[in-house]
Amino acid sequence: MKVEERPDPILAAGQVLVRTKAAGLNFADILARQGLYPDGPPKPCVMGYEVAGVIESAGEGVDASLMGKSVIAMTRFNGQAELVAVSAEQVFEKPDSVTFEAAAAIPVNYLTAWVLLVTMGGLQAHEAVLIHNAGGGVGLAALDIARQIGARTFGTASPSKHDFLKQRGLDHAIDYRNQDWLPVLMELTDGRGVELVIDPLGGASWKKSYRALRSTGRMGVFGMSVASASGIKGKVRALKAVLQMPRFNPLGMMNRNKGVFGLNLGHMWKEGEKVRGWTQAIMRGVSEGWIRPHVDRAFRFDEIADAHRYLEERRNIGKVVLIP
Ligand SMILES: NC(=O)c1ccc[n+]([C@@H]2O[C@H](COP(=O)([O-])OP(=O)(O)OC[C@H]3O[C@@H](n4cnc5c(N)ncnc54)[C@H](OP(=O)(O)O)[C@@H]3O)[C@@H](O)[C@H]2O)c1
C-alpha cells in the first residue's frame, strides 16, 4: 500500500466534491488487501467506504447552499483519498458536537449495527443480546444501540478490552479467546440463552451462536473474520470456514422457534431511501448523546500499513481512522 497522486475526481451531475478530513478504515479493507473480499475492486485500487470532510464544489443540479458544509458521506470505495466525489444524496451534515475523526467512525459501524439490532434483529427492551467482538467498531456501535433500546447486553472480546467495555455500559463481558464462551453465557442466562446474537466471525462460530439462542431468538450473520490472514493461509482459512458453516434446515428452525438473517451493507446501494432513514435516526442519536463514536487511533494516509497491522493484530478498541 502506498500514497499516490491521481487527477482530481471529475464531478458528475448531482455529485459533490468532499475534501476529506478523516476516512474510516474497516475490517473489509483488511480482507480486501488479503484477497478475501469478493466485492473488493481489482488492484491497484483506492479503498474506503466513508469520509468526513468539507464540501468544496458542487456538480450540476446540486443545491449550492451545500458548499462549505461539514459532512459525513458513504462512498463506494475511493474514500481513502484527499478528494472524494459522491452523490449529494449520500451526504449528511456533520453534527457540531463530533470531530471529523469521530464523524468518520459513524457510517459503516453504526449503520451495520442499526440494521442488525433494530431493522432486522428487532431487539426489544425485555430481551438480551450477545454482541460478538464487542470491542470492535461495529461491536461498540451495537452496544450503544442495545443500551438505548434497554436490552440486557452480553459481549465477547479479548480480556484486555473488558474494562473499557464495562465503562461503556456492557452488562457482561465474556472472554472468548481463552475459554469456551457458550457455557459461560448459558450460566449467566440461567440456561436460557439470548434473543439476539450478532456474529461476524463466520464458520463454526455460527453453529455455536445459533445454539446460544433461546426460543424466538434470531441470529444475524455479517462477516467472516475467522478467515483473516494473508496469502495462502487466508485462502485455507476461508475454505475451512465455508466447510464448517452450519446448513440451516427450515423445519429445524420452525420447531426450535429460531431465525437466521444475513446483512451485507455493501449490497444496500439500491436502498438509498432506507439507508437515509437509518442514518437520520443515527444522527438523532448523536445529537441526543447516546450514539458515542469512539476513535481509538488516527493514522496518517502514509501510515496506512501500520493502520492495517493495528487492526489485524486486534489492538483497536473501536474505530481506526485515516487522516490526509
Ligand atoms: N456485512 C456487513 O455489512 C459488515 C459491515 C461492517 C463490518 N462487517 C464485519 O464485521 C466484523 C467487524 O468489523 P469492524 O469494522 O467492527 O472490525 P474491527 O473494529 O477491526 O473489530 C474487529 C474485532 O474482531 C475481533 N476479531 C475476531 N477475529 C479476528 C481476526 N481474525 N483478526 C482480527 N480481529 C479479529 C477483534 O476483537 P477481539 O480482540 O475482542 O478478538 C477485533 O478487534 C468484520 O468481520 C467485518 O467484515 C460486516
JSON list of C-alpha atoms and ligand atoms in Angstrom, two decimals, residues 26-28 31 108-109 112 133 136-138 157-158 161 176-177 200-201 222-225 228 263-265 311-312 314 316 318, ligand 1:
[
{"chain": "A", "resi": 26, "resn": "ASN", "atom": "CA", "xyz": [-12.83, -1.05, 8.11]},
{"chain": "A", "resi": 27, "resn": "PHE", "atom": "CA", "xyz": [-12.19, -4.76, 8.50]},
{"chain": "A", "resi": 28, "resn": "ALA", "atom": "CA", "xyz": [-13.36, -5.16, 4.89]},
{"chain": "A", "resi": 31, "resn": "LEU", "atom": "CA", "xyz": [-9.91, -8.62, 3.90]},
{"chain": "A", "resi": 108, "resn": "VAL", "atom": "CA", "xyz": [-20.31, 1.86, 8.41]},
{"chain": "A", "resi": 109, "resn": "ASN", "atom": "CA", "xyz": [-20.20, 0.83, 12.07]},
{"chain": "A", "resi": 112, "resn": "THR", "atom": "CA", "xyz": [-24.35, -2.08, 10.29]},
{"chain": "A", "resi": 133, "resn": "ASN", "atom": "CA", "xyz": [-16.27, -8.82, 19.11]},
{"chain": "A", "resi": 136, "resn": "GLY", "atom": "CA", "xyz": [-14.51, -3.59, 17.62]},
{"chain": "A", "resi": 137, "resn": "GLY", "atom": "CA", "xyz": [-16.05, -0.74, 15.66]},
{"chain": "A", "resi": 138, "resn": "VAL", "atom": "CA", "xyz": [-19.35, -2.49, 14.94]},
{"chain": "A", "resi": 157, "resn": "ALA", "atom": "CA", "xyz": [-13.97, -9.75, 23.46]},
{"chain": "A", "resi": 158, "resn": "SER", "atom": "CA", "xyz": [-10.28, -10.17, 24.23]},
{"chain": "A", "resi": 161, "resn": "LYS", "atom": "CA", "xyz": [-10.90, -4.86, 26.26]},
{"chain": "A", "resi": 176, "resn": "TYR", "atom": "CA", "xyz": [-13.82, -15.88, 24.23]},
{"chain": "A", "resi": 177, "resn": "ARG", "atom": "CA", "xyz": [-10.10, -16.15, 23.50]},
{"chain": "A", "resi": 200, "resn": "PRO", "atom": "CA", "xyz": [-19.23, -11.50, 12.25]},
{"chain": "A", "resi": 201, "resn": "LEU", "atom": "CA", "xyz": [-16.85, -14.42, 12.83]},
{"chain": "A", "resi": 222, "resn": "PHE", "atom": "CA", "xyz": [-22.48, -10.41, 8.79]},
{"chain": "A", "resi": 223, "resn": "GLY", "atom": "CA", "xyz": [-18.82, -11.34, 8.45]},
{"chain": "A", "resi": 224, "resn": "MET", "atom": "CA", "xyz": [-16.07, -13.88, 8.09]},
{"chain": "A", "resi": 225, "resn": "SER", "atom": "CA", "xyz": [-13.36, -12.57, 10.44]},
{"chain": "A", "resi": 228, "resn": "SER", "atom": "CA", "xyz": [-8.46, -13.16, 8.05]},
{"chain": "A", "resi": 263, "resn": "LEU", "atom": "CA", "xyz": [-26.51, -8.48, 6.29]},
{"chain": "A", "resi": 264, "resn": "ASN", "atom": "CA", "xyz": [-24.12, -7.04, 3.73]},
{"chain": "A", "resi": 265, "resn": "LEU", "atom": "CA", "xyz": [-24.21, -3.25, 3.96]},
{"chain": "A", "resi": 311, "resn": "LEU", "atom": "CA", "xyz": [-6.48, -3.83, 13.12]},
{"chain": "A", "resi": 312, "resn": "GLU", "atom": "CA", "xyz": [-5.13, -7.22, 12.12]},
{"chain": "A", "resi": 314, "resn": "ARG", "atom": "CA", "xyz": [-6.72, -6.83, 17.21]},
{"chain": "A", "resi": 316, "resn": "ASN", "atom": "CA", "xyz": [-8.03, -1.46, 18.31]},
{"chain": "A", "resi": 318, "resn": "GLY", "atom": "CA", "xyz": [-13.50, 0.90, 18.43]},
{"chain": "B", "resi": 1, "resn": "LIG", "atom": "N1", "xyz": [-21.72, -7.34, 6.46]},
{"chain": "B", "resi": 1, "resn": "LIG", "atom": "C1", "xyz": [-21.54, -6.05, 6.67]},
{"chain": "B", "resi": 1, "resn": "LIG", "atom": "O1", "xyz": [-22.26, -5.23, 6.12]},
{"chain": "B", "resi": 1, "resn": "LIG", "atom": "C2", "xyz": [-20.44, -5.60, 7.58]},
{"chain": "B", "resi": 1, "resn": "LIG", "atom": "C3", "xyz": [-20.26, -4.25, 7.86]},
{"chain": "B", "resi": 1, "resn": "LIG", "atom": "C4", "xyz": [-19.24, -3.88, 8.76]},
{"chain": "B", "resi": 1, "resn": "LIG", "atom": "C5", "xyz": [-18.42, -4.85, 9.31]},
{"chain": "B", "resi": 1, "resn": "LIG", "atom": "N2", "xyz": [-18.62, -6.15, 8.98]},
{"chain": "B", "resi": 1, "resn": "LIG", "atom": "C6", "xyz": [-17.79, -7.22, 9.57]},
{"chain": "B", "resi": 1, "resn": "LIG", "atom": "O2", "xyz": [-17.84, -7.09, 10.97]},
{"chain": "B", "resi": 1, "resn": "LIG", "atom": "C7", "xyz": [-16.61, -7.53, 11.54]},
{"chain": "B", "resi": 1, "resn": "LIG", "atom": "C8", "xyz": [-16.08, -6.45, 12.46]},
{"chain": "B", "resi": 1, "resn": "LIG", "atom": "O3", "xyz": [-15.83, -5.27, 11.72]},
{"chain": "B", "resi": 1, "resn": "LIG", "atom": "P1", "xyz": [-15.26, -3.99, 12.45]},
{"chain": "B", "resi": 1, "resn": "LIG", "atom": "O4", "xyz": [-15.10, -2.94, 11.43]},
{"chain": "B", "resi": 1, "resn": "LIG", "atom": "O5", "xyz": [-16.03, -3.74, 13.69]},
{"chain": "B", "resi": 1, "resn": "LIG", "atom": "O6", "xyz": [-13.82, -4.52, 12.83]},
{"chain": "B", "resi": 1, "resn": "LIG", "atom": "P2", "xyz": [-12.83, -4.07, 13.98]},
{"chain": "B", "resi": 1, "resn": "LIG", "atom": "O7", "xyz": [-13.18, -2.75, 14.54]},
{"chain": "B", "resi": 1, "resn": "LIG", "atom": "O8", "xyz": [-11.48, -4.28, 13.43]},
{"chain": "B", "resi": 1, "resn": "LIG", "atom": "O9", "xyz": [-13.09, -5.13, 15.12]},
{"chain": "B", "resi": 1, "resn": "LIG", "atom": "C9", "xyz": [-12.88, -6.44, 14.90]},
{"chain": "B", "resi": 1, "resn": "LIG", "atom": "C10", "xyz": [-12.64, -7.15, 16.20]},
{"chain": "B", "resi": 1, "resn": "LIG", "atom": "O10", "xyz": [-12.92, -8.51, 15.91]},
{"chain": "B", "resi": 1, "resn": "LIG", "atom": "C11", "xyz": [-12.12, -9.34, 16.68]},
{"chain": "B", "resi": 1, "resn": "LIG", "atom": "N3", "xyz": [-11.54, -10.36, 15.79]},
{"chain": "B", "resi": 1, "resn": "LIG", "atom": "C12", "xyz": [-12.03, -11.60, 15.66]},
{"chain": "B", "resi": 1, "resn": "LIG", "atom": "N4", "xyz": [-11.33, -12.31, 14.80]},
{"chain": "B", "resi": 1, "resn": "LIG", "atom": "C13", "xyz": [-10.35, -11.51, 14.35]},
{"chain": "B", "resi": 1, "resn": "LIG", "atom": "C14", "xyz": [-9.29, -11.72, 13.44]},
{"chain": "B", "resi": 1, "resn": "LIG", "atom": "N5", "xyz": [-9.10, -12.87, 12.80]},
{"chain": "B", "resi": 1, "resn": "LIG", "atom": "N6", "xyz": [-8.47, -10.69, 13.20]},
{"chain": "B", "resi": 1, "resn": "LIG", "atom": "C15", "xyz": [-8.65, -9.52, 13.81]},
{"chain": "B", "resi": 1, "resn": "LIG", "atom": "N7", "xyz": [-9.64, -9.27, 14.70]},
{"chain": "B", "resi": 1, "resn": "LIG", "atom": "C16", "xyz": [-10.49, -10.27, 14.97]},
{"chain": "B", "resi": 1, "resn": "LIG", "atom": "C17", "xyz": [-11.13, -8.47, 17.41]},
{"chain": "B", "resi": 1, "resn": "LIG", "atom": "O11", "xyz": [-11.62, -8.31, 18.74]},
{"chain": "B", "resi": 1, "resn": "LIG", "atom": "P3", "xyz": [-11.08, -9.19, 19.96]},
{"chain": "B", "resi": 1, "resn": "LIG", "atom": "O12", "xyz": [-9.73, -8.64, 20.34]},
{"chain": "B", "resi": 1, "resn": "LIG", "atom": "O13", "xyz": [-12.09, -8.98, 21.01]},
{"chain": "B", "resi": 1, "resn": "LIG", "atom": "O14", "xyz": [-10.98, -10.60, 19.46]},
{"chain": "B", "resi": 1, "resn": "LIG", "atom": "C18", "xyz": [-11.22, -7.15, 16.68]},
{"chain": "B", "resi": 1, "resn": "LIG", "atom": "O15", "xyz": [-10.92, -6.05, 17.49]},
{"chain": "B", "resi": 1, "resn": "LIG", "atom": "C19", "xyz": [-15.71, -7.88, 10.36]},
{"chain": "B", "resi": 1, "resn": "LIG", "atom": "O16", "xyz": [-15.85, -9.26, 10.09]},
{"chain": "B", "resi": 1, "resn": "LIG", "atom": "C20", "xyz": [-16.32, -7.10, 9.22]},
{"chain": "B", "resi": 1, "resn": "LIG", "atom": "O17", "xyz": [-16.02, -7.64, 7.96]},
{"chain": "B", "resi": 1, "resn": "LIG", "atom": "C21", "xyz": [-19.60, -6.53, 8.13]}
]
